């Protein structure tokens, strides 16, 4: 995994860093729950830094809808992936969710192997990193000794992953634009595969991953074992840590300024602003639609992490 990452992925970043891992215990297994920006890179970056910092890499959840090409199956083998079934009917989904919940708990609590899963099923195309309650509900389905105890045994660690430039930002903009027109967006058969390729090979500027604090004490503060209360507390804490620990880049500040808001470092980024606007125009060129609305959606994608981070002081 490391040779592939350093040969093919690392060179597409100007800089790639990690923080927060120093507070984690190398003898423990964790459930890493991160925001989801890129189909392949999010888990690869996390596992790369775990490996070079002396931790065991995590098993990775990947949807079976993505296993369409041979090279993807090779990546799956390299990155210790396990398959999550998609597009099931209600009865099948319930059974699959219970099985997945039991597998994740057994992997962490019994086998002492870490697991990575995204905070939501799809990428946050609008830049708004929020945890899906259904995901947390699924994780608790295999509880047999109280929900709080069950979640504590998972050693949940929220993880924030950020990219200065999202290689798939134009594709995400197009999808959001089509949906904003009241039209159901229909993916081409190869669209996810193409997005995975673009995410790997195209430049991303700087990137950063921050490992948050294990959610433990917060669970102790919950009185009783009310399912709604426990899940709400977990969702709130995961969102808080992911959004607060998200590293902002000039691209986020510039998007905010273009919308008319001031930032502390505003006048330092004139050169960055020219690069950002030029890149935006290039990326959006060729997408059919109202230019100003396409630009608004594109900019909002970069502004949203700043809005989320500001909520937490």
mmCIF file of C-alpha atoms in Angstrom:
data_model
loop_
_atom_site.group_PDB
_atom_site.id
_atom_site.type_symbol
_atom_site.label_atom_id
_atom_site.label_comp_id
_atom_site.label_asym_id
_atom_site.label_seq_id
_atom_site.Cartn_x
_atom_site.Cartn_y
_atom_site.Cartn_z
ATOM 1 C CA UNK A 1 0.000 0.000 0.000
ATOM 2 C CA UNK A 2 2.757 2.501 0.934
ATOM 3 C CA UNK A 3 4.735 2.147 -2.352
ATOM 4 C CA UNK A 4 1.552 2.646 -4.402
ATOM 5 C CA UNK A 5 0.595 5.708 -2.354
ATOM 6 C CA UNK A 6 4.022 7.343 -2.497
ATOM 7 C CA UNK A 7 4.478 6.627 -6.201
ATOM 8 C CA UNK A 8 1.052 7.548 -7.538
ATOM 9 C CA UNK A 9 -0.863 9.647 -4.987
ATOM 10 C CA UNK A 10 1.615 11.614 -2.871
ATOM 11 C CA UNK A 11 3.054 13.488 -5.918
ATOM 12 C CA UNK A 12 -0.414 14.929 -6.680
ATOM 13 C CA UNK A 13 -0.226 16.981 -3.457
ATOM 14 C CA UNK A 14 1.933 20.054 -2.879
ATOM 15 C CA UNK A 15 1.929 19.088 0.796
ATOM 16 C CA UNK A 16 0.206 16.375 2.815
ATOM 17 C CA UNK A 17 0.237 16.377 6.614
ATOM 18 C CA UNK A 18 -1.439 14.772 9.630
ATOM 19 C CA UNK A 19 -2.030 15.757 13.258
ATOM 20 C CA UNK A 20 -3.791 14.311 16.292
ATOM 21 C CA UNK A 21 -2.501 10.744 15.960
ATOM 22 C CA UNK A 22 -0.065 11.303 18.819
ATOM 23 C CA UNK A 23 -2.870 11.000 21.391
ATOM 24 C CA UNK A 24 -3.998 7.601 20.095
ATOM 25 C CA UNK A 25 -2.874 4.297 21.622
ATOM 26 C CA UNK A 26 -1.053 1.982 19.203
ATOM 27 C CA UNK A 27 -2.314 -1.004 21.203
ATOM 28 C CA UNK A 28 -5.974 -0.097 20.741
ATOM 29 C CA UNK A 29 -8.339 -0.604 17.819
ATOM 30 C CA UNK A 30 -10.556 2.310 16.770
ATOM 31 C CA UNK A 31 -13.538 3.080 14.601
ATOM 32 C CA UNK A 32 -12.404 6.037 12.514
ATOM 33 C CA UNK A 33 -15.387 8.014 11.210
ATOM 34 C CA UNK A 34 -14.372 10.718 8.748
ATOM 35 C CA UNK A 35 -15.972 13.239 6.470
ATOM 36 C CA UNK A 36 -16.234 12.010 2.892
ATOM 37 C CA UNK A 37 -14.801 14.052 0.026
ATOM 38 C CA UNK A 38 -13.132 11.524 -2.260
ATOM 39 C CA UNK A 39 -14.167 7.944 -3.004
ATOM 40 C CA UNK A 40 -10.634 6.510 -2.848
ATOM 41 C CA UNK A 41 -8.351 9.064 -1.220
ATOM 42 C CA UNK A 42 -10.054 9.600 2.141
ATOM 43 C CA UNK A 43 -9.359 6.107 3.466
ATOM 44 C CA UNK A 44 -6.039 5.782 1.629
ATOM 45 C CA UNK A 45 -4.666 8.939 3.240
ATOM 46 C CA UNK A 46 -5.868 7.861 6.680
ATOM 47 C CA UNK A 47 -4.265 4.430 6.328
ATOM 48 C CA UNK A 48 -1.045 5.877 4.939
ATOM 49 C CA UNK A 49 -0.531 8.050 8.011
ATOM 50 C CA UNK A 50 -1.556 5.292 10.398
ATOM 51 C CA UNK A 51 1.067 3.060 8.795
ATOM 52 C CA UNK A 52 3.963 5.536 8.805
ATOM 53 C CA UNK A 53 3.190 6.531 12.420
ATOM 54 C CA UNK A 54 3.429 2.915 13.589
ATOM 55 C CA UNK A 55 -0.258 1.996 13.849
ATOM 56 C CA UNK A 56 -1.912 -0.938 12.172
ATOM 57 C CA UNK A 57 -3.898 0.199 9.149
ATOM 58 C CA UNK A 58 -7.689 0.136 9.342
ATOM 59 C CA UNK A 59 -10.107 -2.064 7.478
ATOM 60 C CA UNK A 60 -12.104 0.072 5.047
ATOM 61 C CA UNK A 61 -15.821 0.018 4.220
ATOM 62 C CA UNK A 62 -16.564 0.333 0.487
ATOM 63 C CA UNK A 63 -19.883 0.072 -1.338
ATOM 64 C CA UNK A 64 -20.367 -2.845 -3.713
ATOM 65 C CA UNK A 65 -21.642 -0.347 -6.307
ATOM 66 C CA UNK A 66 -18.059 0.871 -6.778
ATOM 67 C CA UNK A 67 -16.488 -2.482 -7.672
ATOM 68 C CA UNK A 68 -16.892 -2.101 -11.416
ATOM 69 C CA UNK A 69 -13.340 -2.233 -12.771
ATOM 70 C CA UNK A 70 -10.427 -4.602 -12.195
ATOM 71 C CA UNK A 71 -8.070 -1.870 -10.986
ATOM 72 C CA UNK A 72 -10.581 -0.926 -8.277
ATOM 73 C CA UNK A 73 -10.603 -4.502 -7.020
ATOM 74 C CA UNK A 74 -6.796 -4.322 -6.833
ATOM 75 C CA UNK A 75 -7.070 -1.153 -4.721
ATOM 76 C CA UNK A 76 -9.594 -2.896 -2.482
ATOM 77 C CA UNK A 77 -7.137 -5.694 -1.787
ATOM 78 C CA UNK A 78 -4.313 -3.239 -1.057
ATOM 79 C CA UNK A 79 -6.427 -1.142 1.315
ATOM 80 C CA UNK A 80 -7.971 -3.935 3.459
ATOM 81 C CA UNK A 81 -11.514 -3.234 2.267
ATOM 82 C CA UNK A 82 -14.707 -5.022 3.196
ATOM 83 C CA UNK A 83 -17.865 -4.749 1.135
ATOM 84 C CA UNK A 84 -21.000 -2.824 2.104
ATOM 85 C CA UNK A 85 -24.068 -3.851 0.102
ATOM 86 C CA UNK A 86 -26.096 -1.088 -1.561
ATOM 87 C CA UNK A 87 -29.388 -0.877 -3.469
ATOM 88 C CA UNK A 88 -31.258 -3.484 -1.404
ATOM 89 C CA UNK A 89 -34.953 -3.628 -0.601
ATOM 90 C CA UNK A 90 -36.046 -2.762 2.952
ATOM 91 C CA UNK A 91 -35.926 -6.292 4.353
ATOM 92 C CA UNK A 92 -32.559 -7.041 2.754
ATOM 93 C CA UNK A 93 -31.156 -3.690 3.920
ATOM 94 C CA UNK A 94 -32.186 -4.363 7.529
ATOM 95 C CA UNK A 95 -30.536 -7.793 7.505
ATOM 96 C CA UNK A 96 -27.383 -6.440 5.817
ATOM 97 C CA UNK A 97 -27.180 -3.537 8.296
ATOM 98 C CA UNK A 98 -27.373 -5.875 11.297
ATOM 99 C CA UNK A 99 -24.671 -8.061 9.787
ATOM 100 C CA UNK A 100 -22.434 -5.063 9.068
ATOM 101 C CA UNK A 101 -22.942 -3.717 12.595
ATOM 102 C CA UNK A 102 -21.940 -7.057 14.117
ATOM 103 C CA UNK A 103 -18.911 -7.331 11.826
ATOM 104 C CA UNK A 104 -17.600 -3.880 12.744
ATOM 105 C CA UNK A 105 -18.078 -4.471 16.483
ATOM 106 C CA UNK A 106 -16.428 -7.907 16.307
ATOM 107 C CA UNK A 107 -13.514 -6.561 14.250
ATOM 108 C CA UNK A 108 -12.752 -3.793 16.743
ATOM 109 C CA UNK A 109 -13.713 -5.322 20.097
ATOM 110 C CA UNK A 110 -12.701 -8.959 19.540
ATOM 111 C CA UNK A 111 -10.119 -8.990 16.736
ATOM 112 C CA UNK A 112 -8.584 -5.664 17.832
ATOM 113 C CA UNK A 113 -8.435 -4.342 14.263
ATOM 114 C CA UNK A 114 -9.359 -0.742 13.438
ATOM 115 C CA UNK A 115 -12.071 0.158 10.933
ATOM 116 C CA UNK A 116 -12.696 3.240 8.774
ATOM 117 C CA UNK A 117 -16.135 4.284 7.613
ATOM 118 C CA UNK A 118 -17.396 7.564 6.144
ATOM 119 C CA UNK A 119 -19.868 9.671 8.124
ATOM 120 C CA UNK A 120 -22.353 9.354 5.266
ATOM 121 C CA UNK A 121 -22.972 6.986 2.362
ATOM 122 C CA UNK A 122 -22.091 9.488 -0.381
ATOM 123 C CA UNK A 123 -19.516 12.232 -0.692
ATOM 124 C CA UNK A 124 -20.397 15.655 0.744
ATOM 125 C CA UNK A 125 -20.785 17.282 -2.657
ATOM 126 C CA UNK A 126 -21.882 20.608 -1.160
ATOM 127 C CA UNK A 127 -18.980 20.706 1.317
ATOM 128 C CA UNK A 128 -21.312 20.267 4.298
ATOM 129 C CA UNK A 129 -19.813 17.558 6.512
ATOM 130 C CA UNK A 130 -22.702 16.167 8.543
ATOM 131 C CA UNK A 131 -23.068 12.661 9.969
ATOM 132 C CA UNK A 132 -25.950 10.511 8.795
ATOM 133 C CA UNK A 133 -28.003 9.386 11.803
ATOM 134 C CA UNK A 134 -28.799 6.157 9.992
ATOM 135 C CA UNK A 135 -25.096 5.276 10.014
ATOM 136 C CA UNK A 136 -24.876 5.639 13.800
ATOM 137 C CA UNK A 137 -28.118 3.719 14.197
ATOM 138 C CA UNK A 138 -26.641 0.896 12.095
ATOM 139 C CA UNK A 139 -23.512 0.785 14.261
ATOM 140 C CA UNK A 140 -25.706 0.236 17.326
ATOM 141 C CA UNK A 141 -27.833 -2.549 15.848
ATOM 142 C CA UNK A 142 -25.603 -5.305 17.224
ATOM 143 C CA UNK A 143 -25.687 -3.971 20.787
ATOM 144 C CA UNK A 144 -26.279 -6.713 23.341
ATOM 145 C CA UNK A 145 -25.082 -5.145 26.586
ATOM 146 C CA UNK A 146 -26.429 -1.598 26.510
ATOM 147 C CA UNK A 147 -26.009 1.000 23.789
ATOM 148 C CA UNK A 148 -23.565 3.265 25.643
ATOM 149 C CA UNK A 149 -21.300 0.331 26.511
ATOM 150 C CA UNK A 150 -21.524 -0.908 22.919
ATOM 151 C CA UNK A 151 -20.442 2.434 21.456
ATOM 152 C CA UNK A 152 -17.648 2.809 24.014
ATOM 153 C CA UNK A 153 -16.288 -0.558 22.882
ATOM 154 C CA UNK A 154 -16.021 0.834 19.334
ATOM 155 C CA UNK A 155 -13.543 3.552 20.428
ATOM 156 C CA UNK A 156 -14.974 6.055 17.928
ATOM 157 C CA UNK A 157 -12.512 8.661 16.626
ATOM 158 C CA UNK A 158 -13.833 11.461 14.370
ATOM 159 C CA UNK A 159 -11.400 12.321 11.556
ATOM 160 C CA UNK A 160 -11.271 15.520 9.481
ATOM 161 C CA UNK A 161 -9.867 15.289 5.951
ATOM 162 C CA UNK A 162 -9.426 18.390 3.806
ATOM 163 C CA UNK A 163 -8.105 19.140 0.330
ATOM 164 C CA UNK A 164 -7.144 22.592 -0.912
ATOM 165 C CA UNK A 165 -8.640 21.705 -4.289
ATOM 166 C CA UNK A 166 -11.187 18.978 -4.934
ATOM 167 C CA UNK A 167 -10.343 17.355 -8.288
ATOM 168 C CA UNK A 168 -14.011 16.421 -8.715
ATOM 169 C CA UNK A 169 -15.442 19.841 -7.788
ATOM 170 C CA UNK A 170 -16.737 20.513 -11.317
ATOM 171 C CA UNK A 171 -18.471 17.122 -11.462
ATOM 172 C CA UNK A 172 -20.074 17.736 -8.077
ATOM 173 C CA UNK A 173 -21.145 21.213 -9.206
ATOM 174 C CA UNK A 174 -22.791 19.789 -12.312
ATOM 175 C CA UNK A 175 -24.718 17.216 -10.281
ATOM 176 C CA UNK A 176 -25.902 19.787 -7.731
ATOM 177 C CA UNK A 177 -26.879 22.198 -10.513
ATOM 178 C CA UNK A 178 -28.990 19.604 -12.324
ATOM 179 C CA UNK A 179 -30.753 18.701 -9.067
ATOM 180 C CA UNK A 180 -31.345 22.405 -8.298
ATOM 181 C CA UNK A 181 -33.316 22.599 -11.545
ATOM 182 C CA UNK A 182 -35.733 19.970 -10.258
ATOM 183 C CA UNK A 183 -34.268 17.262 -12.485
ATOM 184 C CA UNK A 184 -33.173 13.883 -11.153
ATOM 185 C CA UNK A 185 -29.454 13.486 -11.826
ATOM 186 C CA UNK A 186 -28.677 10.253 -13.636
ATOM 187 C CA UNK A 187 -25.098 8.990 -13.403
ATOM 188 C CA UNK A 188 -23.485 7.355 -16.384
ATOM 189 C CA UNK A 189 -22.384 3.750 -15.918
ATOM 190 C CA UNK A 190 -18.710 4.722 -15.614
ATOM 191 C CA UNK A 191 -19.151 7.978 -13.699
ATOM 192 C CA UNK A 192 -18.044 6.727 -10.270
ATOM 193 C CA UNK A 193 -15.052 4.952 -11.806
ATOM 194 C CA UNK A 194 -14.057 8.127 -13.663
ATOM 195 C CA UNK A 195 -14.410 10.155 -10.454
ATOM 196 C CA UNK A 196 -12.137 7.696 -8.660
ATOM 197 C CA UNK A 197 -9.512 8.029 -11.387
ATOM 198 C CA UNK A 198 -9.719 11.827 -11.396
ATOM 199 C CA UNK A 199 -9.453 11.929 -7.605
ATOM 200 C CA UNK A 200 -6.263 9.896 -7.700
ATOM 201 C CA UNK A 201 -4.351 11.511 -10.573
ATOM 202 C CA UNK A 202 -5.362 15.198 -10.596
ATOM 203 C CA UNK A 203 -3.614 17.912 -8.492
ATOM 204 C CA UNK A 204 -5.115 18.654 -5.086
ATOM 205 C CA UNK A 205 -2.857 21.395 -3.749
ATOM 206 C CA UNK A 206 -2.350 20.842 -0.035
ATOM 207 C CA UNK A 207 -4.063 18.188 2.051
ATOM 208 C CA UNK A 208 -4.431 17.465 5.747
ATOM 209 C CA UNK A 209 -5.914 14.807 8.008
ATOM 210 C CA UNK A 210 -6.631 15.398 11.697
ATOM 211 C CA UNK A 211 -7.395 12.545 14.085
ATOM 212 C CA UNK A 212 -9.820 13.760 16.747
ATOM 213 C CA UNK A 213 -10.310 12.678 20.347
ATOM 214 C CA UNK A 214 -11.846 9.257 21.046
ATOM 215 C CA UNK A 215 -15.480 9.685 22.086
ATOM 216 C CA UNK A 216 -15.596 8.176 25.557
ATOM 217 C CA UNK A 217 -16.194 10.640 28.385
ATOM 218 C CA UNK A 218 -19.035 12.213 26.393
ATOM 219 C CA UNK A 219 -20.847 8.880 26.423
ATOM 220 C CA UNK A 220 -20.414 8.591 30.198
ATOM 221 C CA UNK A 221 -22.333 11.842 30.617
ATOM 222 C CA UNK A 222 -25.480 10.354 29.031
ATOM 223 C CA UNK A 223 -27.980 9.309 31.685
ATOM 224 C CA UNK A 224 -29.771 6.096 30.834
ATOM 225 C CA UNK A 225 -29.648 4.218 27.551
ATOM 226 C CA UNK A 226 -32.291 5.988 25.473
ATOM 227 C CA UNK A 227 -31.508 5.172 21.841
ATOM 228 C CA UNK A 228 -32.493 8.569 20.435
ATOM 229 C CA UNK A 229 -30.494 10.433 23.055
ATOM 230 C CA UNK A 230 -27.378 8.288 22.623
ATOM 231 C CA UNK A 231 -27.421 8.533 18.822
ATOM 232 C CA UNK A 232 -28.060 12.301 18.919
ATOM 233 C CA UNK A 233 -25.151 12.809 21.322
ATOM 234 C CA UNK A 234 -22.828 10.789 19.093
ATOM 235 C CA UNK A 235 -23.877 12.573 15.901
ATOM 236 C CA UNK A 236 -23.436 15.937 17.593
ATOM 237 C CA UNK A 237 -19.949 15.103 18.873
ATOM 238 C CA UNK A 238 -18.749 13.599 15.586
ATOM 239 C CA UNK A 239 -19.974 16.643 13.639
ATOM 240 C CA UNK A 240 -18.431 19.013 16.186
ATOM 241 C CA UNK A 241 -14.999 17.416 15.981
ATOM 242 C CA UNK A 242 -14.952 16.954 12.195
ATOM 243 C CA UNK A 243 -16.095 20.513 11.508
ATOM 244 C CA UNK A 244 -13.972 22.211 14.179
ATOM 245 C CA UNK A 245 -10.794 20.303 13.274
ATOM 246 C CA UNK A 246 -11.185 20.797 9.507
ATOM 247 C CA UNK A 247 -8.116 22.612 8.184
ATOM 248 C CA UNK A 248 -9.089 25.593 6.065
ATOM 249 C CA UNK A 249 -7.129 26.608 2.963
ATOM 250 C CA UNK A 250 -6.906 29.847 0.966
ATOM 251 C CA UNK A 251 -9.517 28.321 -1.370
ATOM 252 C CA UNK A 252 -12.068 28.335 1.478
ATOM 253 C CA UNK A 253 -11.271 31.910 2.519
ATOM 254 C CA UNK A 254 -11.302 33.166 -1.069
ATOM 255 C CA UNK A 255 -14.700 31.607 -1.773
ATOM 256 C CA UNK A 256 -16.008 33.284 1.374
ATOM 257 C CA UNK A 257 -14.639 36.664 0.239
ATOM 258 C CA UNK A 258 -16.121 36.357 -3.241
ATOM 259 C CA UNK A 259 -19.503 36.023 -1.511
ATOM 260 C CA UNK A 260 -18.774 39.383 0.141
ATOM 261 C CA UNK A 261 -17.561 38.306 3.576
ATOM 262 C CA UNK A 262 -14.278 39.423 5.083
ATOM 263 C CA UNK A 263 -11.663 37.131 6.610
ATOM 264 C CA UNK A 264 -8.671 37.919 8.793
ATOM 265 C CA UNK A 265 -6.155 36.992 6.114
ATOM 266 C CA UNK A 266 -8.074 38.435 3.182
ATOM 267 C CA UNK A 267 -5.514 40.702 1.552
ATOM 268 C CA UNK A 268 -2.750 38.072 1.789
ATOM 269 C CA UNK A 269 -4.288 35.909 -0.895
ATOM 270 C CA UNK A 270 -4.437 38.090 -4.012
ATOM 271 C CA UNK A 271 -2.218 35.734 -6.005
ATOM 272 C CA UNK A 272 -4.097 32.712 -4.656
ATOM 273 C CA UNK A 273 -7.365 34.391 -5.618
ATOM 274 C CA UNK A 274 -6.290 34.781 -9.240
ATOM 275 C CA UNK A 275 -5.290 31.104 -9.341
ATOM 276 C CA UNK A 276 -8.543 30.010 -7.681
ATOM 277 C CA UNK A 277 -10.824 32.043 -9.977
ATOM 278 C CA UNK A 278 -8.896 30.981 -13.077
ATOM 279 C CA UNK A 279 -9.165 27.350 -12.025
ATOM 280 C CA UNK A 280 -12.884 27.698 -11.290
ATOM 281 C CA UNK A 281 -13.583 29.157 -14.726
ATOM 282 C CA UNK A 282 -11.552 26.410 -16.377
ATOM 283 C CA UNK A 283 -13.274 23.631 -14.408
ATOM 284 C CA UNK A 284 -16.767 24.966 -15.138
ATOM 285 C CA UNK A 285 -16.097 25.609 -18.807
ATOM 286 C CA UNK A 286 -18.205 23.284 -20.918
ATOM 287 C CA UNK A 287 -20.888 22.615 -18.298
ATOM 288 C CA UNK A 288 -24.274 23.609 -19.696
ATOM 289 C CA UNK A 289 -26.289 25.935 -17.494
ATOM 290 C CA UNK A 290 -26.507 29.387 -15.990
ATOM 291 C CA UNK A 291 -22.908 30.509 -15.435
ATOM 292 C CA UNK A 292 -23.599 32.599 -12.335
ATOM 293 C CA UNK A 293 -25.523 29.763 -10.673
ATOM 294 C CA UNK A 294 -22.811 27.232 -11.509
ATOM 295 C CA UNK A 295 -20.233 29.572 -9.965
ATOM 296 C CA UNK A 296 -22.402 30.059 -6.874
ATOM 297 C CA UNK A 297 -22.672 26.291 -6.321
ATOM 298 C CA UNK A 298 -18.930 25.836 -6.913
ATOM 299 C CA UNK A 299 -18.007 28.619 -4.473
ATOM 300 C CA UNK A 300 -20.501 27.452 -1.833
ATOM 301 C CA UNK A 301 -18.807 24.050 -1.854
ATOM 302 C CA UNK A 302 -15.561 25.714 -0.739
ATOM 303 C CA UNK A 303 -17.211 28.215 1.613
ATOM 304 C CA UNK A 304 -19.261 25.672 3.595
ATOM 305 C CA UNK A 305 -16.393 24.207 5.686
ATOM 306 C CA UNK A 306 -15.551 27.740 6.859
ATOM 307 C CA UNK A 307 -19.194 28.330 7.854
ATOM 308 C CA UNK A 308 -19.260 25.033 9.747
ATOM 309 C CA UNK A 309 -15.970 25.707 11.525
ATOM 310 C CA UNK A 310 -17.099 29.211 12.542
ATOM 311 C CA UNK A 311 -20.126 27.712 14.351
ATOM 312 C CA UNK A 312 -17.770 26.112 16.863
ATOM 313 C CA UNK A 313 -15.671 29.185 17.671
#
